[in-house]
Structure formats: structure tokens, C-alpha cells
């Protein structure tokens, strides 16, 4: 069974920078896993942020960026805002199915 | 404006069945993959199933394979999730989401519908 692992929780100060990562139990994450990133706040629908590693949607704030880092997919938030406090999920493609990571709870404090 | 509206959730007994619907608008429905994603209470997101725009290809998470069936009616701009042999662990909010026309992504999401499996 494929497992996608994210940091359970991270804390960042307003205005700071934080990087969330996404690892695969099958080995290094490459562009062929087409990493997607989503933001999810309680009571709301998830919101797509990044697709295919580093492509932003038209609504994604410029402070969000995606990359590959040390064999993992990564989501970096630069100049964090209080409204960025949320759960963040990565999603990886495994040939015919998709698997979400367990999520990272980001606290802005 | 892209809109996805799920319906059909509710309370069902273990072993029972339920069919979820997702009505789409604001885009050329038949050109896009569509997905179902769920979130159990207190848990993270779990990808459930997807279907190609013309309905010719489907895939499922191992946790639902053989029990759930995804389908679509492009004349009605609607995607369905038939859920059989339901278990307590299928209790979740079920989201409909739009996939790619070309490429590999999920972009728009519905607000979700709650399915509760309990006696």
C-alpha cells in the first residue's frame, strides 16, 4: 500500500517563510508524479493551489510556490499571512490512481 | 463560473447502498476527468475514484474497489458514485472535483455531501 507522508504540523510567524514537504513510500518524488497541493479550511471545500509540481492556478496568491526538493515535492509559502492558517494536502499520481498525503496543519503564530 | 453541486448523502445502515450525484455547470463537462474525494471525521482527504470525460476509463482506491462504481451522464452534466456494501469506515464528507482536460490536476471542488453509515 502506497503511503504519502507530510509533516503533521508546522508553525510559522506572520511574514515568515515555511516549506511543507511530501514524500512517497515508493521512492523519490519526481515530476512524473504530477504533485498537486491543496489548502483546506474547516467547513470549506478544499482549494487547489499548485499542479504539476510548480504550476499555479489563476487564483493562487503569488506567495505560494511549488518545487521538488531532496526527493520530495515541496510547497513554500513566502510572506505568510494570518489567513494562510489551514491544513495543506499534497496529491501524487501513481499511474492510474491518486494518493493524498496525510496533511500538514499550518499554524500562523 | 464553474460550479459543482453534490447531492444524495444521508444516513444508511451498514451493508446498504447509496448513490451520490454531482451536477456540474460552467464548463464543457464531457471534456474533463471528474473525481470523488472523501474526508472521514477528524481525518485527512482520501482520493476515491475518477472517470474520464467520455466515460471510457475509470479507476478506484483500493479501499472502495469492488464496492463503489463511478459513472457519468454527459447529457445531464452529472457524475455519480454508486456505493454498495457500505461500512462504518465509509462515513465521510464526499466531494466531487474537476480533473484535467489535458494533464494531471484537480482544480474545482464542490461543497461536499455527508454520508453516515450507522445502525
CSV table of C-alpha atoms in Angstrom, one decimal:
chain,number,residue,atom,x,y,z
A,1,UNK,CA,0.0,0.0,0.0
A,2,UNK,CA,1.4,3.3,-1.1
A,3,UNK,CA,1.8,5.9,1.6
A,4,UNK,CA,2.4,9.7,1.1
A,5,UNK,CA,3.9,11.4,4.1
A,6,UNK,CA,3.7,15.0,5.1
A,7,UNK,CA,4.8,16.9,8.3
A,8,UNK,CA,1.8,16.6,10.7
A,9,UNK,CA,2.2,20.2,11.9
A,10,UNK,CA,4.3,23.3,11.4
A,11,UNK,CA,4.2,26.7,12.9
A,12,UNK,CA,5.3,29.9,11.2
A,13,UNK,CA,5.3,33.6,12.2
A,14,UNK,CA,3.4,36.2,10.2
A,15,UNK,CA,5.6,37.4,7.4
A,16,UNK,CA,7.9,34.4,7.6
A,17,UNK,CA,8.7,31.6,5.2
A,18,UNK,CA,7.8,27.9,5.6
A,19,UNK,CA,8.3,24.8,3.4
A,20,UNK,CA,6.0,21.8,3.5
A,21,UNK,CA,7.2,18.6,2.0
A,22,UNK,CA,5.5,15.5,0.5
A,23,UNK,CA,7.3,12.1,0.4
A,24,UNK,CA,6.3,8.8,-1.3
A,25,UNK,CA,6.9,5.4,0.2
A,26,UNK,CA,7.8,4.2,-3.4
A,27,UNK,CA,10.9,6.4,-3.5
A,28,UNK,CA,11.9,9.8,-4.7
A,29,UNK,CA,9.0,12.1,-5.9
A,30,UNK,CA,9.6,13.3,-9.5
A,31,UNK,CA,7.7,15.4,-11.9
A,32,UNK,CA,6.1,12.2,-13.2
A,33,UNK,CA,4.0,12.1,-10.0
A,34,UNK,CA,2.4,15.4,-11.0
A,35,UNK,CA,2.3,16.8,-7.5
A,36,UNK,CA,-0.7,18.9,-6.6
A,37,UNK,CA,-1.2,21.0,-3.5
A,38,UNK,CA,-4.4,22.0,-1.8
A,39,UNK,CA,-5.4,24.2,1.1
A,40,UNK,CA,-8.3,23.1,3.3
A,41,UNK,CA,-10.0,25.2,6.0
A,42,UNK,CA,-12.7,23.8,8.3
A,43,UNK,CA,-16.2,23.9,6.9
A,44,UNK,CA,-15.0,24.9,3.4
A,45,UNK,CA,-14.3,23.0,0.2
A,46,UNK,CA,-10.6,22.3,-0.4
A,47,UNK,CA,-8.9,24.9,-2.7
A,48,UNK,CA,-6.3,24.0,-5.3
A,49,UNK,CA,-3.0,25.8,-5.1
A,50,UNK,CA,-0.4,24.1,-7.3
A,51,UNK,CA,-0.5,21.5,-10.0
A,52,UNK,CA,2.2,19.5,-11.9
A,53,UNK,CA,4.9,20.4,-9.3
A,54,UNK,CA,5.2,24.1,-9.7
A,55,UNK,CA,2.3,25.5,-11.8
A,56,UNK,CA,-0.1,27.9,-10.0
A,57,UNK,CA,-3.8,28.3,-10.7
A,58,UNK,CA,-5.1,31.7,-11.7
A,59,UNK,CA,-6.4,32.3,-8.2
A,60,UNK,CA,-3.3,31.2,-6.3
A,61,UNK,CA,-1.6,34.0,-4.4
A,62,UNK,CA,2.0,34.7,-5.6
A,63,UNK,CA,3.4,33.8,-2.1
A,64,UNK,CA,2.7,30.1,-2.8
A,65,UNK,CA,5.2,28.2,-4.9
A,66,UNK,CA,5.9,24.5,-5.6
A,67,UNK,CA,9.1,22.6,-6.3
A,68,UNK,CA,11.0,19.3,-5.9
A,69,UNK,CA,13.4,19.3,-3.0
A,70,UNK,CA,15.6,16.4,-1.9
A,71,UNK,CA,13.4,13.7,-3.5
A,72,UNK,CA,10.2,15.2,-2.2
A,73,UNK,CA,7.6,17.6,-3.5
A,74,UNK,CA,7.6,20.9,-1.7
A,75,UNK,CA,5.2,23.8,-1.1
A,76,UNK,CA,6.8,27.0,0.0
A,77,UNK,CA,4.9,30.0,1.5
A,78,UNK,CA,6.8,33.2,1.5
A,79,UNK,CA,5.5,36.2,3.5
A,80,UNK,CA,2.9,34.1,5.3
A,81,UNK,CA,-0.4,35.8,6.1
A,82,UNK,CA,-2.7,35.0,9.1
A,83,UNK,CA,-5.3,33.7,6.6
A,84,UNK,CA,-2.8,31.0,5.5
A,85,UNK,CA,-3.5,29.1,8.7
A,86,UNK,CA,-5.1,25.8,7.3
A,87,UNK,CA,-4.5,22.2,6.6
A,88,UNK,CA,-2.4,21.6,3.5
A,89,UNK,CA,-2.5,18.4,1.4
A,90,UNK,CA,-0.3,17.1,-1.4
A,91,UNK,CA,-1.6,14.7,-4.0
A,92,UNK,CA,0.5,12.4,-6.1
A,93,UNK,CA,-0.3,10.4,-9.3
A,94,UNK,CA,0.6,6.7,-9.4
A,95,UNK,CA,-0.1,5.7,-13.0
A,96,UNK,CA,-3.8,5.1,-12.7
A,97,UNK,CA,-4.7,6.3,-9.2
A,98,UNK,CA,-4.1,9.3,-7.0
A,99,UNK,CA,-3.0,9.3,-3.3
A,100,UNK,CA,-3.2,12.2,-0.9
A,101,UNK,CA,-0.7,12.9,1.8
A,102,UNK,CA,-1.9,12.9,5.4
A,103,UNK,CA,-1.9,16.6,5.5
A,104,UNK,CA,0.1,19.3,7.3
A,105,UNK,CA,-1.6,21.6,9.9
A,106,UNK,CA,-0.1,25.0,9.4
A,107,UNK,CA,-0.3,27.4,12.4
A,108,UNK,CA,0.4,31.1,11.9
A,109,UNK,CA,1.5,32.4,15.3
B,1,UNK,CA,-18.3,30.2,-13.4
B,2,UNK,CA,-17.5,26.6,-12.7
B,3,UNK,CA,-19.9,25.0,-10.2
B,4,UNK,CA,-20.1,21.5,-8.7
B,5,UNK,CA,-23.1,20.6,-6.5
B,6,UNK,CA,-23.2,17.3,-4.8
B,7,UNK,CA,-26.4,15.6,-3.5
B,8,UNK,CA,-27.6,12.2,-2.3
B,9,UNK,CA,-25.8,11.9,1.0
B,10,UNK,CA,-27.6,10.8,4.2
B,11,UNK,CA,-27.8,8.1,6.8
B,12,UNK,CA,-27.6,4.4,5.7
B,13,UNK,CA,-27.2,1.2,7.5
B,14,UNK,CA,-24.1,-1.0,7.3
B,15,UNK,CA,-24.3,-3.2,4.2
B,16,UNK,CA,-26.6,-0.7,2.5
B,17,UNK,CA,-26.3,1.3,-0.7
B,18,UNK,CA,-26.4,5.0,-1.7
B,19,UNK,CA,-25.9,6.9,-4.9
B,20,UNK,CA,-24.3,10.3,-4.9
B,21,UNK,CA,-24.7,12.8,-7.7
B,22,UNK,CA,-22.7,15.8,-8.7
B,23,UNK,CA,-24.2,18.3,-11.1
B,24,UNK,CA,-21.7,20.4,-13.0
B,25,UNK,CA,-22.1,23.7,-14.8
B,26,UNK,CA,-19.9,26.5,-16.2
B,27,UNK,CA,-17.6,24.3,-18.4
B,28,UNK,CA,-17.7,21.7,-21.1
B,29,UNK,CA,-18.4,18.8,-18.8
B,30,UNK,CA,-17.7,16.0,-21.3
B,31,UNK,CA,-14.1,17.2,-21.9
B,32,UNK,CA,-12.9,16.8,-18.3
B,33,UNK,CA,-12.0,14.0,-15.9
B,34,UNK,CA,-14.1,14.0,-12.8
B,35,UNK,CA,-13.1,12.8,-9.3
B,36,UNK,CA,-14.6,11.8,-6.0
B,37,UNK,CA,-12.7,12.6,-2.8
B,38,UNK,CA,-13.8,12.0,0.7
B,39,UNK,CA,-12.9,13.1,4.3
B,40,UNK,CA,-13.8,11.0,7.2
B,41,UNK,CA,-14.5,12.8,10.5
B,42,UNK,CA,-11.2,14.0,12.0
B,43,UNK,CA,-9.2,12.5,9.1
B,44,UNK,CA,-7.5,13.8,6.0
B,45,UNK,CA,-8.5,13.8,2.4
B,46,UNK,CA,-8.7,10.5,0.6
B,47,UNK,CA,-8.9,10.1,-3.2
B,48,UNK,CA,-11.8,7.7,-4.1
B,49,UNK,CA,-12.3,7.4,-7.8
B,50,UNK,CA,-12.0,9.1,-11.2
B,51,UNK,CA,-13.7,8.9,-14.6
B,52,UNK,CA,-12.5,10.2,-18.0
B,53,UNK,CA,-14.6,12.7,-19.9
B,54,UNK,CA,-16.1,10.2,-22.3
B,55,UNK,CA,-16.6,7.7,-19.6
B,56,UNK,CA,-14.2,5.2,-21.2
B,57,UNK,CA,-11.8,4.9,-18.2
B,58,UNK,CA,-12.3,4.7,-14.5
B,59,UNK,CA,-10.1,3.9,-11.5
B,60,UNK,CA,-10.6,3.4,-7.8
B,61,UNK,CA,-8.8,3.5,-4.5
B,62,UNK,CA,-8.2,0.0,-3.1
B,63,UNK,CA,-10.4,0.8,-0.1
B,64,UNK,CA,-13.5,1.1,-2.3
B,65,UNK,CA,-12.7,-1.2,-5.3
B,66,UNK,CA,-15.4,-3.7,-6.0
B,67,UNK,CA,-17.9,-1.8,-3.8
B,68,UNK,CA,-18.1,1.7,-5.5
B,69,UNK,CA,-18.9,2.5,-9.1
B,70,UNK,CA,-18.3,5.8,-10.7
B,71,UNK,CA,-20.3,6.8,-13.8
B,72,UNK,CA,-21.4,9.9,-15.7
B,73,UNK,CA,-24.2,11.2,-17.9
B,74,UNK,CA,-22.7,13.8,-20.2
B,75,UNK,CA,-26.2,14.7,-21.5
B,76,UNK,CA,-27.0,15.8,-17.9
B,77,UNK,CA,-23.6,17.1,-16.9
B,78,UNK,CA,-23.6,14.9,-13.9
B,79,UNK,CA,-21.2,12.4,-12.4
B,80,UNK,CA,-22.4,9.7,-10.0
B,81,UNK,CA,-20.9,7.5,-7.3
B,82,UNK,CA,-22.8,4.3,-6.6
B,83,UNK,CA,-21.8,3.0,-3.2
B,84,UNK,CA,-22.7,-0.6,-2.2
B,85,UNK,CA,-21.8,-2.8,0.8
B,86,UNK,CA,-21.3,0.3,2.9
B,87,UNK,CA,-19.2,0.1,6.0
B,88,UNK,CA,-18.9,2.4,9.1
B,89,UNK,CA,-15.5,3.5,7.8
B,90,UNK,CA,-17.1,4.9,4.6
B,91,UNK,CA,-18.6,7.6,6.8
B,92,UNK,CA,-17.3,10.9,5.4
B,93,UNK,CA,-18.0,14.1,3.5
B,94,UNK,CA,-17.8,13.2,-0.1
B,95,UNK,CA,-16.5,15.9,-2.5
B,96,UNK,CA,-16.9,16.0,-6.3
B,97,UNK,CA,-13.9,17.6,-8.0
B,98,UNK,CA,-13.0,18.5,-11.6
B,99,UNK,CA,-9.9,17.0,-13.0
B,100,UNK,CA,-7.9,17.8,-16.1
B,101,UNK,CA,-9.0,18.2,-19.7
B,102,UNK,CA,-5.4,17.7,-20.6
B,103,UNK,CA,-2.7,17.0,-18.0
B,104,UNK,CA,-2.8,15.9,-14.4
B,105,UNK,CA,-4.6,18.1,-11.9
B,106,UNK,CA,-7.7,18.7,-9.8
B,107,UNK,CA,-8.9,22.3,-9.7
B,108,UNK,CA,-12.5,23.0,-8.8
B,109,UNK,CA,-14.3,21.4,-5.9
B,110,UNK,CA,-17.9,21.1,-4.7
B,111,UNK,CA,-19.0,21.8,-1.2
B,112,UNK,CA,-19.5,18.1,-0.3
B,113,UNK,CA,-22.3,15.8,0.9
B,114,UNK,CA,-22.2,13.9,4.1
B,115,UNK,CA,-22.6,10.1,4.2
B,116,UNK,CA,-23.1,8.5,7.5
B,117,UNK,CA,-23.1,4.7,7.8
B,118,UNK,CA,-24.5,3.6,11.1
B,119,UNK,CA,-27.2,1.3,12.5
